[in-house]
XYZ file of C-alpha atoms in Angstrom:
426
model
C 0.032 0.059 -0.123
C 2.880 2.273 0.701
C 4.448 2.457 -2.901
C 1.077 3.616 -4.572
C 0.740 6.325 -1.995
C 4.159 7.676 -2.746
C 3.710 7.591 -6.515
C 0.259 9.344 -6.506
C 1.554 11.973 -3.871
C 4.346 12.544 -6.357
C 1.959 13.346 -9.139
C 0.027 15.681 -6.680
C 2.998 17.686 -5.936
C 4.829 17.989 -9.370
C 6.733 14.961 -9.494
C 8.231 14.840 -5.987
C 6.416 13.638 -2.774
C 5.954 16.583 -0.331
C 8.482 16.805 2.419
C 7.548 16.202 5.998
C 9.056 18.199 8.815
C 10.502 15.618 11.375
C 7.993 15.359 14.456
C 5.532 17.867 12.807
C 1.853 16.351 13.202
C -0.117 15.909 10.238
C -3.085 18.261 9.829
C -6.173 18.456 7.731
C -4.638 21.194 5.664
C -1.909 19.018 4.541
C -4.450 16.271 3.549
C -6.720 18.532 1.748
C -3.846 19.660 -0.551
C -4.457 16.361 -2.419
C -6.612 16.847 -5.457
C -7.349 13.160 -5.539
C -8.320 12.941 -2.017
C -10.641 16.108 -2.205
C -12.483 14.552 -5.419
C -12.909 11.208 -3.711
C -14.412 12.717 -0.560
C -16.601 14.902 -2.473
C -17.907 12.354 -4.885
C -18.592 9.818 -1.921
C -20.172 12.384 0.265
C -22.687 13.572 -2.660
C -23.412 10.152 -3.304
C -24.018 9.096 0.385
C -26.058 12.253 1.206
C -28.236 11.596 -1.943
C -28.739 7.911 -1.008
C -29.838 8.614 2.450
C -32.244 11.452 1.350
C -33.684 9.028 -1.198
C -34.210 6.314 1.431
C -36.018 8.507 3.746
C -38.106 10.129 1.074
C -39.355 6.716 -0.088
C -40.237 6.082 3.654
C -42.267 9.335 3.678
C -44.095 8.470 0.634
C -45.028 5.078 1.742
C -46.226 6.570 5.065
C -48.528 9.093 3.196
C -49.743 6.167 1.120
C -50.173 3.537 3.872
C -50.336 5.311 7.327
C -48.646 2.235 8.526
C -45.674 2.342 10.848
C -44.766 -1.274 10.023
C -44.559 -0.444 6.264
C -42.546 2.713 7.056
C -39.919 0.553 9.082
C -39.871 -1.967 6.322
C -39.132 0.649 3.595
C -36.398 2.514 5.494
C -34.888 -0.873 6.534
C -34.548 -2.123 3.224
C -32.884 0.996 2.201
C -30.175 0.162 4.637
C -30.119 -3.662 4.658
C -28.339 -4.198 1.601
C -24.950 -2.998 3.366
C -25.355 -5.568 5.896
C -25.263 -8.085 3.089
C -23.006 -6.803 0.381
C -20.368 -4.423 2.091
C -18.110 -7.285 3.251
C -17.814 -8.123 -0.709
C -17.474 -4.417 -1.493
C -14.339 -4.413 0.773
C -12.727 -7.064 -1.363
C -13.674 -5.143 -4.532
C -11.979 -1.972 -3.165
C -8.814 -4.111 -2.732
C -8.836 -4.742 -6.578
C -10.013 -1.861 -8.608
C -9.291 1.945 -9.005
C -11.486 3.802 -6.489
C -12.511 6.443 -9.076
C -13.855 3.804 -11.204
C -15.784 2.038 -8.459
C -17.295 5.136 -6.907
C -18.183 6.499 -10.367
C -20.020 3.329 -11.369
C -21.941 3.272 -8.037
C -23.045 6.784 -8.428
C -24.020 6.638 -11.863
C -26.170 3.559 -11.570
C -27.630 5.232 -8.510
C -28.629 8.205 -10.470
C -30.576 6.044 -12.944
C -32.486 4.221 -10.330
C -33.157 7.414 -8.358
C -34.687 8.882 -11.480
C -36.865 5.838 -11.784
C -37.954 6.264 -8.036
C -38.977 10.037 -9.019
C -40.862 8.819 -12.086
C -42.526 6.114 -10.023
C -43.660 8.729 -7.249
C -44.911 11.042 -10.016
C -46.709 8.357 -11.990
C -48.083 6.674 -8.941
C -46.253 3.289 -9.283
C -47.175 0.664 -6.469
C -45.526 1.019 -3.186
C -43.723 -2.393 -3.153
C -42.044 -1.278 -6.658
C -40.987 1.965 -4.926
C -39.591 0.178 -2.064
C -37.688 -2.330 -4.271
C -36.112 0.438 -6.514
C -34.825 2.066 -3.129
C -33.215 -1.196 -2.088
C -31.627 -1.845 -5.408
C -30.104 1.806 -5.090
C -28.800 0.838 -1.711
C -27.157 -2.348 -3.082
C -25.228 -0.126 -5.635
C -24.129 2.112 -2.947
C -22.175 -0.682 -0.875
C -18.910 -0.433 -2.638
C -18.426 3.352 -2.167
C -17.322 3.704 1.449
C -14.899 0.805 1.201
C -13.381 1.967 -2.055
C -12.776 5.360 -0.413
C -11.176 4.075 2.731
C -8.887 1.891 0.587
C -7.784 4.548 -1.719
C -6.972 7.083 0.872
C -3.310 5.797 1.146
C -2.877 6.369 -2.523
C -3.775 10.123 -2.212
C -1.476 11.510 0.139
C 2.143 11.128 1.485
C 2.596 8.528 4.409
C 2.927 11.290 6.870
C -0.532 12.706 5.991
C -2.240 9.444 6.064
C -3.675 9.865 9.638
C -4.973 13.266 8.967
C -6.636 11.993 5.725
C -8.234 8.965 7.506
C -9.700 11.388 10.003
C -10.954 13.691 7.154
C -12.558 10.748 5.554
C -14.211 9.618 8.713
C -15.480 12.935 9.553
C -16.926 13.469 6.216
C -18.748 10.048 6.271
C -20.245 10.724 9.580
C -21.270 14.249 8.605
C -23.014 13.117 5.298
C -24.888 10.252 7.287
C -26.597 12.917 9.242
C -26.565 15.633 6.392
C -28.560 13.375 4.235
C -31.634 13.104 6.269
C -30.987 16.868 6.866
C -31.233 17.636 3.070
C -34.463 15.778 3.037
C -35.637 17.682 6.209
C -34.885 21.029 4.558
C -36.856 20.214 1.533
C -39.792 19.244 3.516
C -39.483 22.382 5.536
C -40.037 24.468 2.397
C -43.024 22.505 1.333
C -41.477 20.417 -1.218
C -42.841 16.919 -1.886
C -41.190 13.516 -1.976
C -40.692 13.511 -5.848
C -38.857 16.839 -5.612
C -36.665 15.288 -2.775
C -35.853 12.240 -4.957
C -35.249 14.437 -8.055
C -32.598 16.557 -6.021
C -31.071 13.187 -5.131
C -30.793 12.306 -8.630
C -29.007 15.602 -9.352
C -26.552 14.912 -6.510
C -25.826 11.460 -7.930
C -25.195 12.863 -11.437
C -22.884 15.569 -10.055
C -20.922 12.925 -7.966
C -20.377 11.001 -11.227
C -18.827 13.969 -12.748
C -16.669 14.540 -9.901
C -15.460 10.950 -9.754
C -14.558 10.856 -13.403
C -12.097 13.997 -12.874
C -10.177 11.707 -10.343
C -7.124 9.683 -11.592
C -5.530 7.026 -9.560
C -3.923 3.867 -10.587
C -5.778 0.551 -10.315
C -4.814 -1.331 -7.148
C -2.466 -4.231 -7.250
C -4.269 -7.540 -7.625
C -4.562 -9.523 -4.214
C -3.023 -12.964 -4.452
C -5.874 -14.387 -2.314
C -9.081 -15.451 -3.877
C -12.118 -13.310 -3.517
C -13.616 -15.620 -0.808
C -10.436 -15.817 0.965
C -9.853 -12.072 0.925
C -13.129 -11.653 2.697
C -12.317 -14.300 5.197
C -9.104 -12.256 5.977
C -11.161 -9.263 6.696
C -13.629 -11.198 8.950
C -10.857 -12.937 10.736
C -9.065 -9.501 11.396
C -12.127 -8.267 13.265
C -12.887 -11.593 15.028
C -9.499 -12.164 16.389
C -8.439 -8.755 17.728
C -10.480 -7.491 20.673
C -8.919 -4.066 20.158
C -10.679 -4.101 16.865
C -14.028 -5.750 18.018
C -14.666 -3.348 20.950
C -14.849 -0.026 19.158
C -16.684 -1.776 16.246
C -19.381 -3.114 18.460
C -19.815 0.320 20.164
C -20.363 1.810 16.790
C -22.974 -1.053 16.191
C -24.825 0.218 19.218
C -24.683 3.822 18.175
C -25.963 3.058 14.774
C -28.674 0.764 15.814
C -30.003 3.479 18.128
C -29.662 6.073 15.329
C -31.729 3.888 12.969
C -34.235 3.411 15.596
C -34.556 7.162 16.497
C -35.051 7.926 12.601
C -38.317 5.995 12.402
C -39.416 6.962 16.006
C -39.195 10.734 14.744
C -41.353 9.836 11.773
C -44.021 7.930 14.053
C -43.933 10.724 16.699
C -44.462 13.868 14.485
C -44.317 13.351 10.761
C -45.425 17.018 10.189
C -42.336 18.074 12.291
C -39.907 15.420 10.740
C -38.074 18.048 8.807
C -37.344 20.280 11.784
C -36.466 17.245 14.079
C -34.203 16.089 11.495
C -32.607 19.503 11.097
C -31.896 19.725 14.909
C -30.347 16.302 14.807
C -27.927 17.449 11.771
C -27.160 20.739 13.467
C -25.999 18.801 16.623
C -23.647 16.544 14.584
C -22.112 19.689 12.733
C -21.617 21.446 15.905
C -19.720 18.214 17.205
C -17.058 18.893 14.672
C -15.567 21.669 16.881
C -14.720 19.185 19.624
C -14.593 15.645 17.837
C -10.817 15.750 17.216
C -10.134 16.553 20.725
C -12.348 13.682 21.852
C -10.668 11.193 19.399
C -7.235 12.037 20.417
C -8.139 11.714 24.140
C -5.762 9.117 25.994
C -8.592 7.390 27.579
C -10.901 6.368 24.588
C -13.222 4.039 26.370
C -14.126 6.575 29.017
C -14.868 9.052 26.333
C -16.966 6.585 24.469
C -18.898 5.799 27.500
C -19.646 9.256 28.578
C -20.700 10.334 24.990
C -23.008 7.113 24.749
C -24.497 8.006 27.947
C -25.419 11.425 26.811
C -26.673 10.099 23.422
C -29.152 7.368 25.227
C -30.075 10.083 27.738
C -31.129 12.573 25.092
C -32.949 10.034 22.985
C -34.929 8.828 26.146
C -35.834 12.547 26.905
C -37.167 13.030 23.321
C -39.361 9.995 24.062
C -40.679 11.462 27.234
C -41.054 15.032 26.244
C -42.319 14.474 22.733
C -42.360 16.805 19.853
C -42.032 20.159 21.500
C -39.696 23.126 21.241
C -37.436 21.512 23.976
C -37.179 18.483 21.856
C -34.897 20.442 19.326
C -32.175 20.714 21.942
C -32.428 17.105 22.983
C -32.003 16.001 19.295
C -29.043 18.179 18.922
C -27.231 16.570 21.831
C -28.246 13.235 20.308
C -26.798 14.326 16.894
C -23.559 15.295 18.570
C -23.392 12.113 20.463
C -23.816 10.065 17.449
C -21.097 11.907 15.543
C -18.503 11.868 18.413
C -19.285 8.206 19.171
C -18.624 7.130 15.652
C -15.394 9.057 15.070
C -13.909 7.918 18.496
C -14.865 4.431 17.607
C -13.214 4.575 14.038
C -10.221 6.195 15.422
C -9.584 3.289 17.798
C -10.216 0.957 15.003
C -7.951 2.585 12.594
C -5.157 2.531 15.407
C -5.683 -1.196 16.058
C -6.209 -2.954 12.581
C -3.485 -4.172 10.511
C -2.761 -1.733 7.496
C -2.737 -4.621 5.069
C -6.339 -5.527 5.882
C -7.652 -2.098 6.607
C -9.904 -1.877 3.585
C -11.603 -5.134 4.352
C -11.917 -4.458 7.954
C -13.892 -1.250 6.853
C -15.848 -3.307 4.584
C -16.977 -5.429 7.623
C -17.363 -2.156 9.503
C -19.739 -0.646 6.933
C -21.620 -3.991 6.735
C -22.237 -4.273 10.516
C -22.985 -0.640 10.996
C -25.495 -0.037 8.199
C -27.019 -3.316 9.194
C -27.614 -1.939 12.595
C -29.237 0.969 11.351
C -31.501 -1.285 9.219
C -32.242 -3.338 12.264
C -32.824 -0.382 14.394
C -35.228 1.053 11.663
C -37.089 -2.164 11.386
C -37.392 -2.757 15.310
C -38.714 0.929 15.734
C -41.866 -0.054 13.735
C -42.283 -3.212 15.190
C -41.849 -2.356 18.836
C -43.837 0.757 18.459
C -46.794 -1.212 17.131
C -46.660 -3.599 19.977
C -46.151 -1.296 23.043
C -46.250 2.346 21.661
C -43.371 4.670 20.510
C -42.360 6.091 24.041
C -42.213 2.723 25.824
C -40.339 1.110 22.912
C -37.814 4.100 22.676
C -37.134 4.159 26.479
C -36.513 0.452 26.652
C -34.095 0.437 23.683
C -32.119 3.343 25.162
C -31.895 1.508 28.376
C -30.593 -1.687 26.525
C -28.263 0.400 24.366
C -26.612 1.925 27.441
C -26.013 -1.473 29.268
C -24.795 -3.258 25.971
C -22.241 -0.150 25.784
C -21.083 -0.666 29.448
C -20.646 -4.255 29.132
C -18.765 -4.048 25.914
C -16.326 -1.279 27.129
C -15.816 -3.357 30.147
C -14.585 -6.358 28.482
C -10.795 -7.194 28.199
C -7.734 -5.577 29.066
C -7.097 -2.029 27.890
C -4.232 -1.981 25.259
C -1.151 0.204 25.880
C -1.537 1.676 22.417
C -5.165 2.815 23.146
C -3.579 5.226 25.802
C -1.446 7.019 23.278
C -2.863 10.467 21.934
C -3.021 10.923 18.337
C -1.281 14.300 17.300
C -2.592 13.915 13.699
C -6.265 14.325 14.723
C -5.731 18.146 15.339
C -7.805 20.156 12.797
C -5.617 22.108 10.128
């Protein structure tokens, strides 16, 4: 992985890799000097934001047609579930092909299926057809994040790699909240779900253009077979507790996030855009402190504190309901989701072996988006059985207990206590 990174950096800096001052920490500014990295991050971010807006727009369209919480949870869950099935294979794909080609192909195909969803809403196609199209779009999205993570070392000099990884992580987490925020903004100004899916289509087209402008070499062929390569990624997660612990906390965080999305729809569909906007604003505000939290020497303590705040704020939302006070609670929830995810990913990046990092991130994407799908599905089923408020309170309590048990297992590794100077913002 090192040699391609130097070659790409040399191209970016006029044929000579950028010199690095001894002992100088890598910063975001240095990573952003790479045109290739900027292009990959922008293309992936546009595609992801459009993907999430499309998934939730289809959920709202289904709700308006059926008024069924169960149907809504199925529609939203199927927009996320393909990640749980295909992202592991997508990680192996990212180890073999040029990232711009992979990302460009995924956003181009999703642009076509998104346009079909828009036509289906306008022409009043059946609800199952719309849900199926959204699920197909999600299948096509699965290679995007593993390809971006795998290509990051090709875009920057070795000394800037930690800052580049932090940048990719921050962008990934911002767009997972900004996508619903985009939909919420369109709903606030009175636009229909057809307009929202049309905007998603335009974002996919723009992402295709951006990806086409990025030039990176095709990755060297991996000697292992396709199935063996995926098995190596799974084994890297299973065999190393330092990888498993932060990944498990991220799964809990994403399960609660998926549950919250559907719970907000069921609690106040008319205010969904406003509630989503508060969630997104909280996540964006967390960017001012996320690097400090990720670089803290006691990462497990930080995760426990952040997850406590997240579960508490979601529980408070369930008790209070859709009121003005709810906005501040959801802002705290958005901030907690952002910080928990970035801290967990930072711990994972420090623990995983570099030669399997892309496949580890394929597994990471698989289990975490699967957790969002499971949380979305559980929200509809549990709310139908016992009501939205009791279901949300119970899930918050279970998530908090699961986090405490996860972070309390095993010995703390020495490397976990070391701060990361490269996580300072540029």
